[in-house]
XYZ file of C-alpha atoms in Angstrom:
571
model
C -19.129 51.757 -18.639
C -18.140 50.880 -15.082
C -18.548 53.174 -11.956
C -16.548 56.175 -11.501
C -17.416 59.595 -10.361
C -19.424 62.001 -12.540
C -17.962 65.506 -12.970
C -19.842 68.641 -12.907
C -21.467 69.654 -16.703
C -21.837 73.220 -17.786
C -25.117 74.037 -19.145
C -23.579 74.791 -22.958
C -22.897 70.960 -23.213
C -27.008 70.122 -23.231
C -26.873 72.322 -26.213
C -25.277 69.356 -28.391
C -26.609 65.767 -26.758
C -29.833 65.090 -28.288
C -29.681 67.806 -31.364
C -27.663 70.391 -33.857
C -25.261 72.761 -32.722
C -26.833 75.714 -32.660
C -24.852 79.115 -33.374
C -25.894 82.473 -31.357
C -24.453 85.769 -30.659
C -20.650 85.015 -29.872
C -20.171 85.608 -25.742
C -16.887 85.795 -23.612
C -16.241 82.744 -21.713
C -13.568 81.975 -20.527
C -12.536 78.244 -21.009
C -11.065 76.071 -18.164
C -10.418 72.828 -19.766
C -8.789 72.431 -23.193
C -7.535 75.784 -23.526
C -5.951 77.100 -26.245
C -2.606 76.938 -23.824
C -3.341 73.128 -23.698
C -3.838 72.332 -27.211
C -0.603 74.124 -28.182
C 1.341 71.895 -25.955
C 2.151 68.045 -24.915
C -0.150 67.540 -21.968
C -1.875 64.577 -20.565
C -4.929 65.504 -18.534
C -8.679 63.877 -18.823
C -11.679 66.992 -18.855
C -15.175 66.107 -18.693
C -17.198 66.036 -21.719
C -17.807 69.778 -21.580
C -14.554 70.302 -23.144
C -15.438 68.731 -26.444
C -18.386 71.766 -26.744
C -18.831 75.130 -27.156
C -18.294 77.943 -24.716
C -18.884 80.620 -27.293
C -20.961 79.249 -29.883
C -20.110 81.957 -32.769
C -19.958 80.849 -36.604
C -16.677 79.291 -36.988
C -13.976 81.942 -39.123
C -12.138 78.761 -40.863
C -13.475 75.732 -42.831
C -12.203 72.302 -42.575
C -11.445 70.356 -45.279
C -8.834 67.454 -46.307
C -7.090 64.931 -44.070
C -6.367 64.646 -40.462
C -3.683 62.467 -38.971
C -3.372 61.826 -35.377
C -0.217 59.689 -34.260
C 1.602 59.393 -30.983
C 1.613 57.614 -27.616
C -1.504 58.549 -25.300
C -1.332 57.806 -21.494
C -2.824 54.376 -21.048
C -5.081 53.105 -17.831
C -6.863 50.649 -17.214
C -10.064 50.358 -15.534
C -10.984 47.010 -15.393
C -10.807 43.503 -16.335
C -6.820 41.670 -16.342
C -4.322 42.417 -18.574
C -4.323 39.129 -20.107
C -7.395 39.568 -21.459
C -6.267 43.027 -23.824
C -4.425 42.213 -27.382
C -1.632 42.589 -28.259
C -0.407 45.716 -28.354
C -3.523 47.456 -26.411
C -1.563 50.929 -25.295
C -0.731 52.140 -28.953
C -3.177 54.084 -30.372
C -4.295 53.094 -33.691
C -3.505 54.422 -36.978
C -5.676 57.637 -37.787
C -5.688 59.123 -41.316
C -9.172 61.070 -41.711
C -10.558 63.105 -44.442
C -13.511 65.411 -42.793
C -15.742 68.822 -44.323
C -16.905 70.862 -42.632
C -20.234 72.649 -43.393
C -21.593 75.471 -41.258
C -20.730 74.517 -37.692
C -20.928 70.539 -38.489
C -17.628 68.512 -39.057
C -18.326 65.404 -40.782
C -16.214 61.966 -41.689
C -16.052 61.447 -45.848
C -15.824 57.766 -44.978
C -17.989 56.696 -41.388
C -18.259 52.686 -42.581
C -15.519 51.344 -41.807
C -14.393 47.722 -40.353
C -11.323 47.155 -39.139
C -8.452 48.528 -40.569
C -4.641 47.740 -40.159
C -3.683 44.214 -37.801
C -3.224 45.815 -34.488
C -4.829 45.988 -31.245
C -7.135 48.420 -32.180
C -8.963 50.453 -35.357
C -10.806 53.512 -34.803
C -13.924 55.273 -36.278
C -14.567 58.878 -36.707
C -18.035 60.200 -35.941
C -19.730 63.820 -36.869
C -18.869 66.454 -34.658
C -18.761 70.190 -34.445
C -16.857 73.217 -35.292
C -16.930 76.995 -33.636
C -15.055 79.727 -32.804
C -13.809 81.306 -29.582
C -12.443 84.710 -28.635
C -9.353 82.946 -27.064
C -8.273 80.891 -29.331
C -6.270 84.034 -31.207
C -7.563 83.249 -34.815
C -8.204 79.317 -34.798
C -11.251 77.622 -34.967
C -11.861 74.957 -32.739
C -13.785 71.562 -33.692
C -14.536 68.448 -31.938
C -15.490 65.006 -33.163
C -16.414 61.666 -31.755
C -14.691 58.019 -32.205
C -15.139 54.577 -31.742
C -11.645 52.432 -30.703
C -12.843 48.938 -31.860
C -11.072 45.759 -30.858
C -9.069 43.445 -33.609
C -11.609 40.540 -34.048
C -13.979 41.156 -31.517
C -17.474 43.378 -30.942
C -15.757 45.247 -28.000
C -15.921 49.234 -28.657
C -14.614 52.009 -27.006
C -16.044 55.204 -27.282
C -13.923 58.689 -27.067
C -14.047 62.049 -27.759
C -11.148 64.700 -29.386
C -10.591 68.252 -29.740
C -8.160 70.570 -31.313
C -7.649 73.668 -32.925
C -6.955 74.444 -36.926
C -6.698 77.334 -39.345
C -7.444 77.273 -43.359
C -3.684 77.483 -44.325
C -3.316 74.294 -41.938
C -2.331 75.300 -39.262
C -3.143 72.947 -36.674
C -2.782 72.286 -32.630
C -2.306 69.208 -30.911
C -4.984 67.134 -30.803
C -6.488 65.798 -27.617
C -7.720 62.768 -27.618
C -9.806 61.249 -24.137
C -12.260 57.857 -23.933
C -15.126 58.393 -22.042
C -17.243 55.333 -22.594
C -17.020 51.534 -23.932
C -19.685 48.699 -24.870
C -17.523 45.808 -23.318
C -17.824 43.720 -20.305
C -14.613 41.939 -20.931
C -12.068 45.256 -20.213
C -12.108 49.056 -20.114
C -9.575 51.547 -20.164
C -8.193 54.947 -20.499
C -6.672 56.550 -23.700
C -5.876 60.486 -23.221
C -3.654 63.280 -23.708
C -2.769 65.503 -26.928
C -1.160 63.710 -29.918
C 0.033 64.860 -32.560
C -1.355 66.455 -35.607
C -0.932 66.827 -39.255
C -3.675 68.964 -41.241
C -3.329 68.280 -44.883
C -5.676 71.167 -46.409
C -7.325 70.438 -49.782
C -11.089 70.214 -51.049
C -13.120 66.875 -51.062
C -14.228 65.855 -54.606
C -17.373 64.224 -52.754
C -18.285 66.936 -50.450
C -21.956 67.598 -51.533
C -22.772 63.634 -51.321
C -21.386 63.489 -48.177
C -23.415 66.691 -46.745
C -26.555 65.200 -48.790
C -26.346 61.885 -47.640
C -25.558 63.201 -43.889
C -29.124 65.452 -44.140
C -31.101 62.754 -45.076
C -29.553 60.742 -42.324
C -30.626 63.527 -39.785
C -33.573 63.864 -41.414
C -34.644 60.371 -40.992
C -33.442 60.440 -36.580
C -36.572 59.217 -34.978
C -37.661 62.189 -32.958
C -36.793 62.059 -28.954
C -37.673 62.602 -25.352
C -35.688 62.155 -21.864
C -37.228 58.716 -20.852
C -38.270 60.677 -17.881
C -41.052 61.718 -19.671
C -42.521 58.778 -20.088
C -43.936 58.880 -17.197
C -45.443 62.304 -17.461
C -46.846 61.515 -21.007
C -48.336 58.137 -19.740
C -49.641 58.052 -16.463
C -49.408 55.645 -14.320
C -45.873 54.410 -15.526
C -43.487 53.959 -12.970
C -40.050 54.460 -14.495
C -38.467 52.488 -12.314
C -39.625 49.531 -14.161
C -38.021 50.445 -17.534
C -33.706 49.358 -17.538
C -34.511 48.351 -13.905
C -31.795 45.475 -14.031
C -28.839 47.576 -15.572
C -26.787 49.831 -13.184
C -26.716 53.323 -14.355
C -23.287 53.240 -15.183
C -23.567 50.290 -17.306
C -26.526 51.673 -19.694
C -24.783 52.278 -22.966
C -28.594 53.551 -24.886
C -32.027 52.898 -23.883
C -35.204 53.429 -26.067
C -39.555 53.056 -25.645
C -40.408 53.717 -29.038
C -43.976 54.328 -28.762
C -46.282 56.864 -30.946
C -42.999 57.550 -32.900
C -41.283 58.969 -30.149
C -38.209 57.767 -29.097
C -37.851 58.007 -25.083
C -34.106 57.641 -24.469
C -31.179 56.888 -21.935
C -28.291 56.118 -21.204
C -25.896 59.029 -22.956
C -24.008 59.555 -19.877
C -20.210 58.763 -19.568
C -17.460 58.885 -16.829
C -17.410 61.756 -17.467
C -20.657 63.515 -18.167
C -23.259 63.718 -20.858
C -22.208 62.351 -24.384
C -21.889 65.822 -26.223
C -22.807 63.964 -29.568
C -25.112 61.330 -28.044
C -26.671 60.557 -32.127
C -23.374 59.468 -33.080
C -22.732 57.126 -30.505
C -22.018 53.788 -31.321
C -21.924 50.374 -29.527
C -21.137 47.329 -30.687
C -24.014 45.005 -30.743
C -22.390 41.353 -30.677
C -25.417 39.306 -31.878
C -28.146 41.642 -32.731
C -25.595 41.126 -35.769
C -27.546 37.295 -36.392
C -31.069 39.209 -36.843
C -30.235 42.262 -38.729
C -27.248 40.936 -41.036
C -27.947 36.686 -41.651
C -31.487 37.118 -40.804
C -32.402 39.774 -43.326
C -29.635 38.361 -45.879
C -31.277 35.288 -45.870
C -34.932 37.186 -46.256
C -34.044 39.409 -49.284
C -32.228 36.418 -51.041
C -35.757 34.448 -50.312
C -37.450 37.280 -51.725
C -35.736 37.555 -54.894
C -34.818 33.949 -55.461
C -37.571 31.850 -53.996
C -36.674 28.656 -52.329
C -33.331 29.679 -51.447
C -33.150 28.735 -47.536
C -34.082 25.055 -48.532
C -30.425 25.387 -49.858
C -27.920 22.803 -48.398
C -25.035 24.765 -46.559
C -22.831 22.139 -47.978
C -23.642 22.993 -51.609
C -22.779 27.123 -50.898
C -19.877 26.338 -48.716
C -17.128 24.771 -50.014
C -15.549 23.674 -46.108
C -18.373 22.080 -45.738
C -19.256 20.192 -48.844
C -17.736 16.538 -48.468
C -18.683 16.285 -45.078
C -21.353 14.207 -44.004
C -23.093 15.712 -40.831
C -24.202 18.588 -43.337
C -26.492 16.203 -45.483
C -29.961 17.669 -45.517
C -29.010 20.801 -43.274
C -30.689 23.928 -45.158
C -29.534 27.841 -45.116
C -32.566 27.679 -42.384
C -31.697 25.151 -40.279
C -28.317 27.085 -40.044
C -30.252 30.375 -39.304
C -32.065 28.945 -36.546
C -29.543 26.946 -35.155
C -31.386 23.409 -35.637
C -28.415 21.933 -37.350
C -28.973 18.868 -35.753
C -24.589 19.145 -35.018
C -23.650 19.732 -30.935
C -21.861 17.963 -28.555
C -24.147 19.351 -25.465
C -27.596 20.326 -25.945
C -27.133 22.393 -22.648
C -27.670 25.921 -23.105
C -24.415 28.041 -23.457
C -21.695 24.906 -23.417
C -20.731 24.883 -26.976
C -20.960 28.497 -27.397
C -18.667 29.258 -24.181
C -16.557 25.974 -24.098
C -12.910 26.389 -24.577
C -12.977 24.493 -28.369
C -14.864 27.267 -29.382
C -12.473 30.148 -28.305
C -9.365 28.805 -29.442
C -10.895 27.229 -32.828
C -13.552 30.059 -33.582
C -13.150 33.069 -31.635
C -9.751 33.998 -31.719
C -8.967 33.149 -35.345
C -9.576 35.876 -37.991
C -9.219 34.233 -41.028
C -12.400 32.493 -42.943
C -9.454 29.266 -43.853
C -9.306 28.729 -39.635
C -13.422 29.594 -38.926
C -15.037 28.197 -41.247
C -12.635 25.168 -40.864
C -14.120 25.031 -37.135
C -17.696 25.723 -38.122
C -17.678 23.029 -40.274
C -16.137 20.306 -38.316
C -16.528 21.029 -34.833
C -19.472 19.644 -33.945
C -20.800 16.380 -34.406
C -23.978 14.444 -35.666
C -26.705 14.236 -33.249
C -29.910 14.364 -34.459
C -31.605 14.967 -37.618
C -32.056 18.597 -38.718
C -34.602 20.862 -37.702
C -35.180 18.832 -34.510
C -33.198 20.516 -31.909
C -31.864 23.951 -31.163
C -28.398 24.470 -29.962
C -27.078 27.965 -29.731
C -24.189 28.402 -32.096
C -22.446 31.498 -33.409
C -20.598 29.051 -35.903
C -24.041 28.359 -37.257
C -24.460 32.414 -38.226
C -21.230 32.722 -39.391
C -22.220 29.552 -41.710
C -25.017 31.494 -43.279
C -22.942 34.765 -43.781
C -20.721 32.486 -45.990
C -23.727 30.615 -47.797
C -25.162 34.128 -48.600
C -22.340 35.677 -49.551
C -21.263 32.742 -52.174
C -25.225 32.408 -53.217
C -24.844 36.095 -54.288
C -22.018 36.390 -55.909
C -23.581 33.362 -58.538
C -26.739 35.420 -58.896
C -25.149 39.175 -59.092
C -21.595 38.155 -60.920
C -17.904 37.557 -58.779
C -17.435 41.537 -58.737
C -20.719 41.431 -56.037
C -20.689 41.556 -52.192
C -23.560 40.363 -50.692
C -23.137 43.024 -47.112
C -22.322 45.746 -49.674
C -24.673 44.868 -52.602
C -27.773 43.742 -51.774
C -28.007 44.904 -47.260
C -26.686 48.108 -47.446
C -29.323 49.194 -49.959
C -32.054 48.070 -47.885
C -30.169 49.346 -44.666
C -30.164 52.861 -46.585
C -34.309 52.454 -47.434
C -34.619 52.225 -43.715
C -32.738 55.194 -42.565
C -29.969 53.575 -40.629
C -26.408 55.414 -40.228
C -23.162 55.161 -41.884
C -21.742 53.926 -39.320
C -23.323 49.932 -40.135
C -21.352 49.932 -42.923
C -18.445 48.908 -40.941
C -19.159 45.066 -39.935
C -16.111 42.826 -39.026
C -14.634 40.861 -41.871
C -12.338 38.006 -42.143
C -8.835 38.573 -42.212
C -7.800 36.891 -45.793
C -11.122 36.624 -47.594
C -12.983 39.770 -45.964
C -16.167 38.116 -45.511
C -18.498 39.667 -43.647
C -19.203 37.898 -40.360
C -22.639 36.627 -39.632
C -22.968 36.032 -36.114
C -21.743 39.296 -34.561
C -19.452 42.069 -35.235
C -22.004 45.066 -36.066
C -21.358 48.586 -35.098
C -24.708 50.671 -34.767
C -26.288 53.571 -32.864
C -29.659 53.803 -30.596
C -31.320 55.058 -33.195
C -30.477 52.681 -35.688
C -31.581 49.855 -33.266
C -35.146 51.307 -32.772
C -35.195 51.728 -36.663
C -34.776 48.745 -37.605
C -37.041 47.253 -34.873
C -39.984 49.580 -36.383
C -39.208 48.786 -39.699
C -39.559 45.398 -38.891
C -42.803 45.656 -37.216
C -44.584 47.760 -39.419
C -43.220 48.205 -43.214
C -41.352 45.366 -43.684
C -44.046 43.518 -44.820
C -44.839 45.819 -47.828
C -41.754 47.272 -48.556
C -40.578 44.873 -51.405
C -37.438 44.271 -49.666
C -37.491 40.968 -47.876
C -39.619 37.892 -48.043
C -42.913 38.721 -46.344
C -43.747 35.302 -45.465
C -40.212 35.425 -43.250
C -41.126 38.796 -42.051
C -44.674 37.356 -40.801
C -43.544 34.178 -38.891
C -40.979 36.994 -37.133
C -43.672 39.174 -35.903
C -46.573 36.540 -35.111
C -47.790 35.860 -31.770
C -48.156 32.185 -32.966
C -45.408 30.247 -31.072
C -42.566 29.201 -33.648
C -39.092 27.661 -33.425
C -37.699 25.716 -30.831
C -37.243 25.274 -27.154
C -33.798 27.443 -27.262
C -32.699 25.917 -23.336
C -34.249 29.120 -21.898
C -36.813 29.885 -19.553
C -39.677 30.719 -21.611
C -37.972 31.040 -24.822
C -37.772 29.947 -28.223
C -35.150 30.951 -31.256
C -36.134 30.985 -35.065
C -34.640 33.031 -37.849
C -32.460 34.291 -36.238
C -34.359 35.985 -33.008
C -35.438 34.960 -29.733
C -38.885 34.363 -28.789
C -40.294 35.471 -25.744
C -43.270 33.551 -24.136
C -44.746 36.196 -22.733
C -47.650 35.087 -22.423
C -46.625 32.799 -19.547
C -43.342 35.314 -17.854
C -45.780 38.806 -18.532
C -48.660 40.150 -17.715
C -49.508 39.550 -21.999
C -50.890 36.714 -20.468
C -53.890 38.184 -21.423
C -53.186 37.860 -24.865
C -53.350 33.937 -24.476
C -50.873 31.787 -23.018
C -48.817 30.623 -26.512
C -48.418 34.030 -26.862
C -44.749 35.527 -28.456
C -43.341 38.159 -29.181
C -39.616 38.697 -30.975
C -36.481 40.207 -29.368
C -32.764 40.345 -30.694
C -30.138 39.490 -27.924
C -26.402 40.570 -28.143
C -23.615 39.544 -25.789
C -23.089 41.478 -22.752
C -26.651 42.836 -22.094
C -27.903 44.326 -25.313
C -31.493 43.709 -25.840
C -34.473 44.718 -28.116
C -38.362 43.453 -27.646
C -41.157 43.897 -29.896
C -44.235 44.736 -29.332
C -47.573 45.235 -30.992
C -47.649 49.443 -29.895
C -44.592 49.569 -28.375
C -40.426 48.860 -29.045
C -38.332 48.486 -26.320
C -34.533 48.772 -26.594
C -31.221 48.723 -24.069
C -28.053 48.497 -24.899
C -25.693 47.542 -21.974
C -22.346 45.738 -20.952
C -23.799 45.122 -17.474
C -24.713 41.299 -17.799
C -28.353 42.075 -17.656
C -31.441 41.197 -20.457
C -34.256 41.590 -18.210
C -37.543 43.275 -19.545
C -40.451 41.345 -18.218
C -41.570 44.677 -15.437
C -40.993 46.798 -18.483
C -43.183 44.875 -20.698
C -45.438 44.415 -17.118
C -45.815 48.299 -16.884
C -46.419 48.942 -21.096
C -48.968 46.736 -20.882
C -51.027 48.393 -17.669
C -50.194 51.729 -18.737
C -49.045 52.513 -22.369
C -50.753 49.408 -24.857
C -52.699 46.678 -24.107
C -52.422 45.863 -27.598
C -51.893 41.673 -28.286
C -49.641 40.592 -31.028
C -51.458 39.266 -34.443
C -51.342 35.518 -34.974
């Protein structure tokens, strides 16, 4: 998000950020912004978030249920970054064909996991949102719902919100659509206006899954505080140390997990508070190398020991008659000591120009893995040097994918099969179910390309740090070497930090006041492009998610130390 003026909130729209819609005695209000005039006619204003809530929170008189398509041409802005830099095709809005029930006052997406869908600029994701009634909207029910815009072959996401008005016989309004939000520091911009509708009206087949499976995902939200409250439950924190290098504005979700309480930030928008903050997603660029190759790699270790001493050229076929892949393992690939580079400066492969043309903007797995493969040359022997390379991740997203499909039959997915089961132990949304894939082969990638909330973030951090061990799900001996204090991996070209399996390593015992803990002390910490950044500690998780440039967290770490655990890592 970049800086624009806030607009005023009315108190209803509190009602929905952090929990359920809640449904008491029906009361006349009289709505100012997406009226019922509005939504009955072609208009192209932007409202603040309030719009997208209740006014009169009564028990809605109509039920949703069956498709919703939303086509036309929404006003187009942009906010910043240059022109040249947007795809192809960036002010048509992308193809929307929905199926949604509704049950009670909830409005919920049949399908939440998707990837990309169609070859245009831009797909778009549906999120849970809310349905109620209002005196002045002369029989129709209103609802509201949350999306995602997500960019053709790229981790860039745009988040919006859209409101209209329906009956049962399907009768339906315009439907206006507005962003508010985005996880991208390379452009932002304005889609907005009402669109057209179509309301196809028939029951779901699937309905009580859906509603079951959505209840156990609420059921499973980590509970939450303001992050002001830190400070009053732990004195002596100054809050001013915790996202103190990300400009309001820029703070996409920000978590201290601590005593299983979530304290959280960051649900504000242009233009107010995120009415359906839960839902929010953000794309998390390389938190995508930890949480999809990492624990790919870990429950294929688990189940099949001795796979990571695999040779990448033996699981993919690009690679296989090439000779600067003898003796590199599914490990050396996962932490990036391939012993292949041209400069063992930090960043230079990853953001020279080679890269981009031959890696980055290419969608198909025939053109990447072409690039991973050849790219870079010989330089070392294996598992001597680290060089940051997203071509290595994407390597071991291939290597797992072809490793499963010979264990589990050619009918088996490896992100499908074998992650998403252990994504749905942990609690984590729908919503990760829709990683970027390869344009001919759908592969999922391996380097970035995930889609999660906050909430999903902190999850997986805690199940990391304190049941992945036992849980029977990945190898425990991976899990360990992740969470010891022990230093492991390499020097990753970083002040006062290391990378192995797939996660950074933070010497904090030199950079913090952890010091205490012993000076080869480490702790782990998933990075994603653009700011995104997750640390683990002993007591304590800490988690922002940004496009403001910024990964700081040492005065954070500083103040949990002094004033919430002094708790050292295990060896």
């Amino acid at each position: 998000m970049k800086k624009f003026t806030y607009l005023l909130i009315v108190t209803a729209l509190i009602l929905f950020a952090f929990g359920k819609f809640n449904t008491p005695q029906l009361q006349k209000l009289t709505r100012s912004e997406a009226s019922y005039t509005y939504l009955m006619s072609d208009n192209d204003q932007t409202f603040s978030t309030a719009a997208f809530t209740a006014t009169e929170m009564a028990t809605p008189s109509n039920s949703f249920s069956g498709h919703l398509r939303i086509s036309g041409k929404p006003v187009f802005s942009k906010n910043y970054g240059v022109i040249g830099d947007f795809p192809k095709g960036y002010t048509v809005w992308p193809e929307f064909d929905y199926e949604f029930i509704q049950e009670s006052n909830r409005l919920i997406p049949v399908d939440r996991g998707h990837g990309f869908i169609g070859n245009g600029a831009w797909s778009i994701t549906a999120g849970v949102g809310a349905v109620w009634d209002e005196v002045d909207d002369k029989g129709f029910s209103r609802a509201a719902f949350p999306y995602t815009i997500k960019q053709n072959n790229s981790n860039c996401e745009h988040n919006g919100l859209a409101t209209f008005l329906f009956k049962d016989d399907g009768s339906i309004s315009n439907v206006h659509v507005q962003n508010v939000a985005e996880t991208c520091i390379f452009v932002g911009f304005e889609f907005y206006g009402t669109l057209s509708a179509n309301y196809d009206a028939h029951s779901v087949s699937n309905a009580h899954q859906v509603i079951s499976e959505r209840n156990i995902e609420e059921a499973n939200w980590i509970p939450t505080k303001p992050l002001a409250d830190l400070a009053k439950d732990f004195p002596g924190v100054d809050i001013n140390n915790y996202a103190y290098a990300i400009d309001a504005d820029d703070l996409n979700g920000y978590s201290i997990l601590v005593d299983g309480i979530s304290y959280i930030d960051g649900c504000t928008t242009r233009y107010g508070l995120h009415p359906y903050c839960m839902d929010k997603t953000v794309g998390v660029y390389s938190f995508t190398k930890s949480i999809h190759a990492f624990m790919a790699v870990a429950a294929l270790e688990l189940r099949y020991p001795g796979f990571k001493s695999l040779l990448i050229k033996d699981l993919v076929p690009e690679c296989q008659n090439d000779n600067r892949w003898l003796g590199v393992t599914v490990e050396h690939a996962l932490d990036m000591t391939t012993g292949n580079y041209k400069s063992a400066d930090f960043q230079v492969d990853e953001s020279s120009r080679e890269i981009v043309t031959g890696y980055f903007i290419p969608t198909t797995r025939k053109q990447r893995a072409k690039f991973s493969c050849t790219a870079w040359p010989r330089k070392v022997q294996p598992g001597t040097h680290h060089v940051y390379h997203t071509t290595d991740s994407e390597l071991v997203g291939y290597a797992v994918a072809k490793f499963a499909k010979e264990k589990l039959g050619n009918n088996s997915e490896m992100f499908n099969d074998i992650l998403l089961p252990i994504y749905n132990a942990i609690g984590l949304s729908h919503y990760i179910r829709g990683i970027q894939r390869t344009s001919d082969t759908n592969d999922a990638w391996g380097g970035y390309g995930l889609s999660l909330t906050l909430n999903d973030v902190v999850k997986v951090a805690k199940f990391l740090r304190d049941d992945a061990i036992s849980s029977g799900l990945l190898d425990p001996t991976m899990i360990k070497e992740v969470l010891s204090a022990n230093p492991h991996g390499l020097y990753a070209h970083m002040p006062n930090q290391n990378y192995d399996n797939g996660f950074w390593r933070f010497h904090v015992g030199v950079a913090t006041k952890m010091s205490a803990c012993g000076s080869n002390t480490q702790v782990p910490a998933m990075s994603g492009f653009g700011g995104n950044k997750m640390v683990i500690l002993p007591e304590v998780i800490i988690t922002q998610l940004s496009d403001g440039g910024s990964y700081k967290t040492a005065k954070t770490i500083d103040d949990i130390f002094s004033h919430i655990s002094n708790v050292c890592p295990k060896s």
